């Protein structure tokens, strides 16, 4: 392909964050409880004050807009809006409404995520997504949050990575039952009841959002597995993918858009997922460095749900070496350009993440375009931030390896 690719008009160009990973002090959430109960061996440290973005969100938005981004994806926190069942906080709703207005004032189009991994502790304690009425509770929260997105928001993401939420539900259930060793490679099977609950909750949330604000384009975002089968192992890949990814893509049929989130690829052999080979580069999350994951995810998603526009709602790399971030992202954007040139309908790209933030158990894996000092919370954009933000102005993607 040519060495430059121009983004179509209206293409969303942004960075993503989530509430729990950046706000700090999300004390009424299930994750806060988990961080303090030490229930999984992945939790090295609690989230604490995170990036203090509950107070510093204007700084975050100033930086993003100044860098050239035109869009910002952030999430609102159910545990703050409904800290106890049926008790809604007007202060929290007003806070998030101000964020929407603040984004608009700075020329950023907000994409609002309603659920990004965390729920109120009371919801988790009553059984979480696996209970038959979980979708009713979610719809009630979404209705209460309507003032946040009623005006000034064009895109709402109902649930971030529902497939990972269902996997997490299975892991926690096994741990509570005293069993549940994790597989040596790949993801465990998602909890079936949670999968059903999440799909119901998505449909109810779509209806609720549309009934409050019919202009909003709704969707959800799936963690793509970007499977890389060894020759002859395509069936094993499909069997691995179905409950962990495909079922969630298929549930998005008929939505206004579908979010693609890709970081690395899962190698599949004759007996299923394979460990990351010894001789390849790994990122700070231990994942294989593989910028081609995005191209693979886009093509697989568009083949699974043809006709549904796609938005890259997350893509990025955990690294302490910002040159590697630029190299990885160049490769990923090359794949994006190639997929679009081949007819895949992609409407936006959001980098994960705007900030170095709480990576679900640790601050070590640095995904941010902007560094955050852990003591002073001072923000320092990295060279990658200026490089990627500038494409919001030029609208031209790099192409390279
Ligand atoms: C999640 C983010 C997470 C990122 C990197 C996605 O699974 O949506 O919350 O930080 O990937 O692991």
Tab-separated table of C-alpha atoms and ligand atoms in Angstrom:
chain	number	residue	atom	x	y	z
A	1	UNK	CA	0.000	0.000	0.000
A	2	UNK	CA	1.033	3.651	-0.471
A	3	UNK	CA	3.052	5.171	2.296
A	4	UNK	CA	0.242	7.351	3.551
A	5	UNK	CA	-3.402	6.898	4.404
A	6	UNK	CA	-5.816	9.767	5.020
A	7	UNK	CA	-8.589	9.302	7.554
A	8	UNK	CA	-12.123	9.867	6.292
A	9	UNK	CA	-14.132	12.861	7.545
A	10	UNK	CA	-15.750	12.324	10.918
A	11	UNK	CA	-13.276	9.591	11.940
A	12	UNK	CA	-12.928	9.592	15.741
A	13	UNK	CA	-9.356	10.154	16.949
A	14	UNK	CA	-8.871	9.784	20.646
A	15	UNK	CA	-7.491	8.141	23.749
A	16	UNK	CA	-9.294	6.019	26.362
A	17	UNK	CA	-9.355	5.773	30.123
A	18	UNK	CA	-11.640	4.143	32.682
A	19	UNK	CA	-12.970	5.565	35.922
A	20	UNK	CA	-11.547	3.035	38.377
A	21	UNK	CA	-8.120	3.090	36.753
A	22	UNK	CA	-7.761	6.883	36.924
A	23	UNK	CA	-10.161	8.518	39.410
A	24	UNK	CA	-8.860	7.207	42.723
A	25	UNK	CA	-10.812	6.421	45.894
A	26	UNK	CA	-13.497	4.299	44.243
A	27	UNK	CA	-14.310	2.846	47.635
A	28	UNK	CA	-17.857	1.595	47.006
A	29	UNK	CA	-16.836	-0.669	44.117
A	30	UNK	CA	-16.316	-4.408	43.983
A	31	UNK	CA	-12.736	-3.918	42.730
A	32	UNK	CA	-11.802	-1.792	45.722
A	33	UNK	CA	-12.972	-4.655	47.951
A	34	UNK	CA	-11.052	-7.181	45.876
A	35	UNK	CA	-7.869	-5.122	46.047
A	36	UNK	CA	-8.093	-5.192	49.817
A	37	UNK	CA	-9.078	-8.837	50.120
A	38	UNK	CA	-6.155	-9.965	47.958
A	39	UNK	CA	-8.358	-12.532	46.268
A	40	UNK	CA	-6.299	-12.936	43.145
A	41	UNK	CA	-2.547	-13.324	42.887
A	42	UNK	CA	-2.502	-10.639	40.191
A	43	UNK	CA	-3.163	-7.896	42.754
A	44	UNK	CA	0.211	-6.497	43.784
A	45	UNK	CA	-1.043	-3.147	45.099
A	46	UNK	CA	-4.377	-1.343	45.565
A	47	UNK	CA	-5.563	1.457	43.266
A	48	UNK	CA	-5.501	4.104	46.035
A	49	UNK	CA	-5.611	7.607	44.568
A	50	UNK	CA	-4.994	6.280	41.028
A	51	UNK	CA	-4.285	9.375	38.855
A	52	UNK	CA	-6.500	11.591	41.029
A	53	UNK	CA	-8.538	12.192	37.879
A	54	UNK	CA	-11.769	12.537	39.838
A	55	UNK	CA	-10.387	16.008	40.609
A	56	UNK	CA	-7.854	16.428	37.808
A	57	UNK	CA	-10.022	15.491	34.806
A	58	UNK	CA	-9.876	19.092	33.458
A	59	UNK	CA	-6.068	18.765	33.252
A	60	UNK	CA	-6.395	15.431	31.430
A	61	UNK	CA	-8.775	16.919	28.895
A	62	UNK	CA	-6.677	20.087	28.443
A	63	UNK	CA	-3.694	17.918	27.603
A	64	UNK	CA	-5.551	15.643	25.188
A	65	UNK	CA	-7.161	18.521	23.311
A	66	UNK	CA	-3.855	20.417	23.215
A	67	UNK	CA	-2.092	17.374	21.772
A	68	UNK	CA	-4.531	17.262	18.842
A	69	UNK	CA	-6.995	14.543	19.839
A	70	UNK	CA	-10.581	15.220	18.851
A	71	UNK	CA	-12.234	12.490	20.962
A	72	UNK	CA	-12.004	11.134	24.500
A	73	UNK	CA	-13.415	7.852	25.769
A	74	UNK	CA	-13.941	7.693	29.525
A	75	UNK	CA	-16.221	5.736	31.807
A	76	UNK	CA	-18.653	6.726	34.503
A	77	UNK	CA	-18.721	4.819	37.771
A	78	UNK	CA	-21.855	2.917	38.750
A	79	UNK	CA	-20.568	2.575	42.336
A	80	UNK	CA	-20.446	6.360	42.702
A	81	UNK	CA	-23.810	6.963	41.046
A	82	UNK	CA	-25.560	4.210	43.028
A	83	UNK	CA	-23.414	3.518	46.107
A	84	UNK	CA	-26.271	1.628	47.810
A	85	UNK	CA	-29.083	-0.201	46.012
A	86	UNK	CA	-31.682	2.317	44.810
A	87	UNK	CA	-29.868	5.313	46.348
A	88	UNK	CA	-28.633	7.576	43.590
A	89	UNK	CA	-26.077	10.348	44.010
A	90	UNK	CA	-27.047	13.589	42.271
A	91	UNK	CA	-23.543	14.830	43.052
A	92	UNK	CA	-21.972	11.974	41.075
A	93	UNK	CA	-24.361	12.439	38.143
A	94	UNK	CA	-23.594	16.179	38.136
A	95	UNK	CA	-19.871	15.433	38.275
A	96	UNK	CA	-20.009	13.272	35.143
A	97	UNK	CA	-22.308	15.758	33.413
A	98	UNK	CA	-19.624	18.411	33.995
A	99	UNK	CA	-17.067	16.068	32.415
A	100	UNK	CA	-19.210	15.783	29.287
A	101	UNK	CA	-19.614	19.563	29.137
A	102	UNK	CA	-15.910	20.035	29.892
A	103	UNK	CA	-14.938	17.758	27.013
A	104	UNK	CA	-17.188	19.681	24.613
A	105	UNK	CA	-15.829	23.037	25.814
A	106	UNK	CA	-12.336	21.844	24.863
A	107	UNK	CA	-13.370	20.510	21.448
A	108	UNK	CA	-13.293	16.836	22.509
A	109	UNK	CA	-16.212	14.578	21.579
A	110	UNK	CA	-16.904	12.348	24.578
A	111	UNK	CA	-17.541	8.627	24.181
A	112	UNK	CA	-19.082	7.535	27.484
A	113	UNK	CA	-18.656	3.968	28.765
A	114	UNK	CA	-21.314	2.951	31.289
A	115	UNK	CA	-19.488	-0.031	32.781
A	116	UNK	CA	-15.741	-0.624	32.651
A	117	UNK	CA	-15.019	-3.734	34.775
A	118	UNK	CA	-16.231	-2.277	38.099
A	119	UNK	CA	-19.663	-2.473	39.720
A	120	UNK	CA	-20.990	-1.399	43.117
A	121	UNK	CA	-19.940	-3.805	45.856
A	122	UNK	CA	-23.614	-4.417	46.726
A	123	UNK	CA	-24.250	-5.627	43.152
A	124	UNK	CA	-21.326	-8.069	43.332
A	125	UNK	CA	-22.423	-9.295	46.755
A	126	UNK	CA	-25.901	-10.157	45.481
A	127	UNK	CA	-24.375	-12.366	42.781
A	128	UNK	CA	-23.281	-9.909	40.079
A	129	UNK	CA	-24.062	-10.539	36.417
A	130	UNK	CA	-24.927	-14.202	36.909
A	131	UNK	CA	-28.211	-13.468	38.711
A	132	UNK	CA	-31.423	-13.540	36.637
A	133	UNK	CA	-32.297	-9.902	37.437
A	134	UNK	CA	-28.829	-8.343	36.951
A	135	UNK	CA	-29.965	-6.582	33.747
A	136	UNK	CA	-32.849	-4.896	35.631
A	137	UNK	CA	-30.384	-3.353	38.070
A	138	UNK	CA	-28.105	-2.228	35.262
A	139	UNK	CA	-30.993	-0.657	33.315
A	140	UNK	CA	-32.124	1.215	36.454
A	141	UNK	CA	-28.626	2.657	36.883
A	142	UNK	CA	-28.423	3.621	33.190
A	143	UNK	CA	-31.734	5.462	33.469
A	144	UNK	CA	-30.480	7.351	36.529
A	145	UNK	CA	-27.322	8.287	34.608
A	146	UNK	CA	-29.289	9.684	31.636
A	147	UNK	CA	-28.571	13.352	32.514
A	148	UNK	CA	-24.873	12.592	31.933
A	149	UNK	CA	-25.275	11.555	28.303
A	150	UNK	CA	-28.589	13.172	27.310
A	151	UNK	CA	-26.898	16.005	25.395
A	152	UNK	CA	-23.443	16.435	23.880
A	153	UNK	CA	-22.689	12.710	23.618
A	154	UNK	CA	-22.897	10.874	20.294
A	155	UNK	CA	-21.462	7.495	21.328
A	156	UNK	CA	-22.229	5.382	24.377
A	157	UNK	CA	-20.386	2.123	25.077
A	158	UNK	CA	-22.619	0.048	27.340
A	159	UNK	CA	-20.143	-2.496	28.729
A	160	UNK	CA	-16.391	-2.691	28.247
A	161	UNK	CA	-15.049	-6.160	27.416
A	162	UNK	CA	-18.040	-8.185	28.598
A	163	UNK	CA	-16.100	-11.306	27.635
A	164	UNK	CA	-13.395	-10.447	30.177
A	165	UNK	CA	-16.055	-9.614	32.781
A	166	UNK	CA	-17.532	-13.104	32.296
A	167	UNK	CA	-14.064	-14.685	32.487
A	168	UNK	CA	-13.404	-12.779	35.707
A	169	UNK	CA	-16.739	-13.987	37.123
A	170	UNK	CA	-15.656	-17.575	36.476
A	171	UNK	CA	-12.245	-17.024	38.057
A	172	UNK	CA	-13.719	-15.435	41.181
A	173	UNK	CA	-16.368	-18.124	41.562
A	174	UNK	CA	-13.722	-20.828	41.352
A	175	UNK	CA	-11.527	-19.011	43.877
A	176	UNK	CA	-14.399	-18.632	46.336
A	177	UNK	CA	-15.050	-22.349	45.956
A	178	UNK	CA	-11.418	-23.029	46.750
A	179	UNK	CA	-10.509	-24.318	43.295
A	180	UNK	CA	-9.983	-22.750	39.915
A	181	UNK	CA	-6.394	-22.930	38.826
A	182	UNK	CA	-5.799	-20.754	35.773
A	183	UNK	CA	-4.846	-22.439	32.508
A	184	UNK	CA	-1.145	-22.298	31.622
A	185	UNK	CA	-1.988	-20.401	28.423
A	186	UNK	CA	-5.020	-18.532	27.143
A	187	UNK	CA	-8.167	-17.527	29.027
A	188	UNK	CA	-10.359	-19.749	31.240
A	189	UNK	CA	-13.931	-20.374	30.079
A	190	UNK	CA	-16.266	-17.453	30.829
A	191	UNK	CA	-19.058	-18.029	33.353
A	192	UNK	CA	-22.144	-18.986	31.339
A	193	UNK	CA	-24.734	-17.330	33.556
A	194	UNK	CA	-22.677	-14.125	33.641
A	195	UNK	CA	-22.372	-14.238	29.841
A	196	UNK	CA	-26.160	-14.436	29.532
A	197	UNK	CA	-26.652	-11.692	32.132
A	198	UNK	CA	-24.207	-9.376	30.361
A	199	UNK	CA	-25.863	-9.873	26.980
A	200	UNK	CA	-29.290	-9.146	28.525
A	201	UNK	CA	-27.854	-6.099	30.290
A	202	UNK	CA	-26.402	-4.783	27.036
A	203	UNK	CA	-29.756	-5.038	25.258
A	204	UNK	CA	-31.571	-3.354	28.152
A	205	UNK	CA	-28.964	-0.586	28.299
A	206	UNK	CA	-29.239	0.035	24.548
A	207	UNK	CA	-33.029	0.375	24.891
A	208	UNK	CA	-32.718	2.631	27.926
A	209	UNK	CA	-30.147	4.926	26.303
A	210	UNK	CA	-32.199	5.157	23.097
A	211	UNK	CA	-35.390	5.919	24.975
A	212	UNK	CA	-33.641	8.768	26.851
A	213	UNK	CA	-31.592	10.058	23.890
A	214	UNK	CA	-32.546	8.511	20.534
A	215	UNK	CA	-29.695	10.211	18.644
A	216	UNK	CA	-26.990	8.296	20.534
A	217	UNK	CA	-25.086	5.575	18.719
A	218	UNK	CA	-24.755	2.617	21.077
A	219	UNK	CA	-22.429	-0.362	21.105
A	220	UNK	CA	-20.152	-2.425	23.320
A	221	UNK	CA	-16.484	-3.298	23.078
A	222	UNK	CA	-15.068	-6.804	23.002
A	223	UNK	CA	-11.571	-7.988	23.976
A	224	UNK	CA	-10.398	-9.533	20.724
A	225	UNK	CA	-8.341	-12.679	20.982
A	226	UNK	CA	-6.773	-12.202	17.514
A	227	UNK	CA	-6.145	-15.951	17.329
A	228	UNK	CA	-3.138	-17.114	15.347
A	229	UNK	CA	-3.684	-20.805	14.621
A	230	UNK	CA	-0.780	-23.018	13.645
A	231	UNK	CA	-1.296	-24.602	10.230
A	232	UNK	CA	-4.209	-27.062	10.426
A	233	UNK	CA	-5.427	-25.756	13.819
A	234	UNK	CA	-8.204	-23.450	12.535
A	235	UNK	CA	-10.942	-25.570	14.139
A	236	UNK	CA	-9.232	-25.474	17.523
A	237	UNK	CA	-8.995	-21.688	17.176
A	238	UNK	CA	-12.713	-21.399	16.397
A	239	UNK	CA	-13.596	-23.633	19.367
A	240	UNK	CA	-11.416	-21.544	21.688
A	241	UNK	CA	-12.767	-18.286	20.337
A	242	UNK	CA	-16.479	-19.044	20.373
A	243	UNK	CA	-17.345	-18.737	24.077
A	244	UNK	CA	-14.547	-16.232	24.787
A	245	UNK	CA	-15.131	-13.796	21.914
A	246	UNK	CA	-17.457	-14.805	19.065
A	247	UNK	CA	-20.578	-15.116	21.241
A	248	UNK	CA	-20.045	-11.509	22.364
A	249	UNK	CA	-19.451	-10.256	18.819
A	250	UNK	CA	-22.601	-12.005	17.620
A	251	UNK	CA	-24.585	-10.401	20.449
A	252	UNK	CA	-23.712	-7.023	18.906
A	253	UNK	CA	-25.571	-7.736	15.644
A	254	UNK	CA	-27.884	-4.826	14.889
A	255	UNK	CA	-25.941	-2.379	17.084
A	256	UNK	CA	-24.876	1.013	15.737
A	257	UNK	CA	-21.210	0.060	16.117
A	258	UNK	CA	-18.959	-2.533	17.700
A	259	UNK	CA	-15.802	-1.784	19.679
A	260	UNK	CA	-12.592	-3.632	18.811
A	261	UNK	CA	-9.913	-3.922	21.519
A	262	UNK	CA	-6.686	-5.585	20.497
A	263	UNK	CA	-3.257	-5.788	22.084
A	264	UNK	CA	-1.664	-9.139	21.248
A	265	UNK	CA	-2.387	-12.443	19.533
A	266	UNK	CA	-3.218	-15.842	21.005
A	267	UNK	CA	-1.290	-18.632	19.339
A	268	UNK	CA	-3.340	-21.812	18.980
A	269	UNK	CA	-1.939	-25.315	18.539
A	270	UNK	CA	-3.502	-28.771	18.234
A	271	UNK	CA	-4.480	-28.881	21.905
A	272	UNK	CA	-5.541	-25.231	22.261
A	273	UNK	CA	-3.796	-22.020	23.288
A	274	UNK	CA	-0.014	-22.058	23.399
A	275	UNK	CA	2.254	-20.194	25.815
A	276	UNK	CA	4.131	-17.159	24.493
A	277	UNK	CA	7.306	-18.506	22.846
A	278	UNK	CA	10.557	-17.926	24.772
A	279	UNK	CA	12.300	-16.111	21.938
A	280	UNK	CA	9.800	-13.299	21.242
A	281	UNK	CA	9.652	-9.764	22.668
A	282	UNK	CA	7.211	-9.359	25.565
A	283	UNK	CA	5.559	-6.214	26.857
A	284	UNK	CA	5.279	-5.265	30.544
A	285	UNK	CA	2.057	-7.299	30.831
A	286	UNK	CA	3.956	-10.380	29.648
A	287	UNK	CA	2.064	-10.387	26.354
A	288	UNK	CA	3.768	-10.988	23.042
A	289	UNK	CA	4.705	-7.755	21.226
A	290	UNK	CA	2.507	-8.040	18.151
A	291	UNK	CA	1.207	-4.889	16.453
A	292	UNK	CA	-0.530	-7.056	13.829
A	293	UNK	CA	-3.106	-8.040	16.461
A	294	UNK	CA	-5.217	-5.027	15.504
A	295	UNK	CA	-5.440	-5.851	11.796
A	296	UNK	CA	-6.345	-9.460	12.667
A	297	UNK	CA	-9.003	-8.326	15.149
A	298	UNK	CA	-10.592	-5.894	12.690
A	299	UNK	CA	-10.789	-8.464	9.901
A	300	UNK	CA	-12.139	-11.203	12.175
A	301	UNK	CA	-14.738	-8.905	13.729
A	302	UNK	CA	-15.943	-7.582	10.404
A	303	UNK	CA	-16.205	-11.121	9.006
A	304	UNK	CA	-18.181	-12.242	12.092
A	305	UNK	CA	-20.604	-9.315	12.160
A	306	UNK	CA	-20.671	-7.999	8.583
A	307	UNK	CA	-22.359	-4.642	8.111
A	308	UNK	CA	-21.708	-3.364	11.641
A	309	UNK	CA	-19.371	-0.343	11.699
A	310	UNK	CA	-16.320	-0.863	13.902
A	311	UNK	CA	-14.551	1.530	16.257
A	312	UNK	CA	-11.152	0.697	17.732
A	313	UNK	CA	-11.979	1.528	21.345
A	314	UNK	CA	-8.622	0.301	22.721
A	315	UNK	CA	-5.196	-0.549	21.346
A	316	UNK	CA	-1.829	0.066	22.941
A	317	UNK	CA	1.209	-1.362	24.685
A	318	UNK	CA	2.576	-1.550	28.234
A	319	UNK	CA	6.180	-0.428	27.995
A	320	UNK	CA	8.686	1.771	29.789
A	321	UNK	CA	10.304	2.515	26.407
A	322	UNK	CA	8.281	5.147	24.579
A	323	UNK	CA	10.122	4.428	21.300
A	324	UNK	CA	8.623	0.932	21.443
A	325	UNK	CA	5.170	2.494	21.956
A	326	UNK	CA	5.656	4.539	18.781
A	327	UNK	CA	6.948	1.494	16.899
A	328	UNK	CA	4.065	-0.699	18.123
A	329	UNK	CA	1.465	1.929	17.310
A	330	UNK	CA	2.966	2.550	13.859
A	331	UNK	CA	2.548	-1.166	13.159
A	332	UNK	CA	-0.997	-1.200	14.523
A	333	UNK	CA	-2.020	1.883	12.513
A	334	UNK	CA	-0.519	0.349	9.397
A	335	UNK	CA	-2.791	-2.628	9.977
A	336	UNK	CA	-5.746	-0.302	10.535
A	337	UNK	CA	-5.014	1.505	7.260
A	338	UNK	CA	-4.649	-1.799	5.393
A	339	UNK	CA	-7.903	-3.185	6.793
A	340	UNK	CA	-9.728	0.042	5.868
A	341	UNK	CA	-8.181	0.061	2.386
A	342	UNK	CA	-9.522	-3.497	2.013
A	343	UNK	CA	-13.037	-2.321	2.854
A	344	UNK	CA	-13.329	-2.919	6.613
A	345	UNK	CA	-15.674	-0.195	7.884
A	346	UNK	CA	-13.789	1.455	10.774
A	347	UNK	CA	-15.099	4.740	12.173
A	348	UNK	CA	-12.590	5.610	14.886
A	349	UNK	CA	-9.407	4.846	16.827
A	350	UNK	CA	-8.920	5.336	20.583
A	351	UNK	CA	-5.489	4.589	22.018
A	352	UNK	CA	-5.205	2.822	25.375
A	353	UNK	CA	-4.387	4.733	27.349
A	354	UNK	CA	-4.331	8.497	27.801
A	355	UNK	CA	-2.546	8.127	31.155
A	356	UNK	CA	-0.254	5.730	32.962
A	357	UNK	CA	-2.945	4.278	35.202
A	358	UNK	CA	-3.946	1.398	37.490
A	359	UNK	CA	-3.526	-1.772	35.465
A	360	UNK	CA	-5.885	-3.970	37.524
A	361	UNK	CA	-3.480	-4.931	40.293
A	362	UNK	CA	-0.383	-2.882	39.567
A	363	UNK	CA	0.931	0.481	38.382
A	364	UNK	CA	3.954	-1.179	36.746
A	365	UNK	CA	2.554	-1.858	33.246
A	366	UNK	CA	2.678	1.650	31.768
A	367	UNK	CA	0.162	1.990	28.933
A	368	UNK	CA	-0.005	5.798	28.991
A	369	UNK	CA	0.748	8.425	26.405
A	370	UNK	CA	1.034	10.721	29.416
A	371	UNK	CA	3.139	9.833	32.472
A	372	UNK	CA	1.669	10.504	35.929
A	373	UNK	CA	3.953	11.068	38.909
A	374	UNK	CA	2.758	8.636	41.597
A	375	UNK	CA	3.314	11.135	44.432
A	376	UNK	CA	2.522	14.561	42.978
A	377	UNK	CA	0.167	13.423	40.172
A	378	UNK	CA	1.941	15.811	37.814
A	379	UNK	CA	1.243	14.833	34.213
A	380	UNK	CA	4.038	14.717	31.625
A	381	UNK	CA	3.148	13.874	28.026
A	382	UNK	CA	5.565	11.402	26.436
A	383	UNK	CA	6.866	11.890	22.861
A	384	UNK	CA	4.279	9.305	21.697
A	385	UNK	CA	1.480	11.613	22.879
A	386	UNK	CA	2.568	14.480	20.622
A	387	UNK	CA	3.242	12.060	17.761
A	388	UNK	CA	-0.182	10.367	17.959
A	389	UNK	CA	-2.128	13.511	18.838
A	390	UNK	CA	-0.744	15.319	15.782
A	391	UNK	CA	-2.549	12.807	13.543
A	392	UNK	CA	-5.776	14.310	14.856
A	393	UNK	CA	-4.780	17.474	12.988
A	394	UNK	CA	-3.096	16.031	9.892
A	395	UNK	CA	-5.621	13.158	9.583
A	396	UNK	CA	-2.810	11.150	7.979
A	397	UNK	CA	-1.786	7.747	9.385
A	398	UNK	CA	1.780	6.476	9.284
A	399	UNK	CA	2.372	3.248	7.456
A	400	UNK	CA	5.358	1.072	8.211
A	401	UNK	CA	6.119	-2.278	9.774
B	1	LIG	C1	-9.176	-3.067	29.487
B	1	LIG	C2	-8.367	-2.004	30.177
B	1	LIG	C3	-6.972	-2.526	30.446
B	1	LIG	C4	-6.310	-2.810	29.118
B	1	LIG	C5	-4.890	-3.352	29.235
B	1	LIG	C6	-8.409	-3.900	28.514
B	1	LIG	O1	-8.520	-5.223	28.917
B	1	LIG	O2	-10.368	-2.559	28.971
B	1	LIG	O3	-9.039	-1.633	31.339
B	1	LIG	O4	-6.225	-1.655	31.221
B	1	LIG	O5	-7.062	-3.717	28.370
B	1	LIG	O6	-4.862	-4.552	29.920
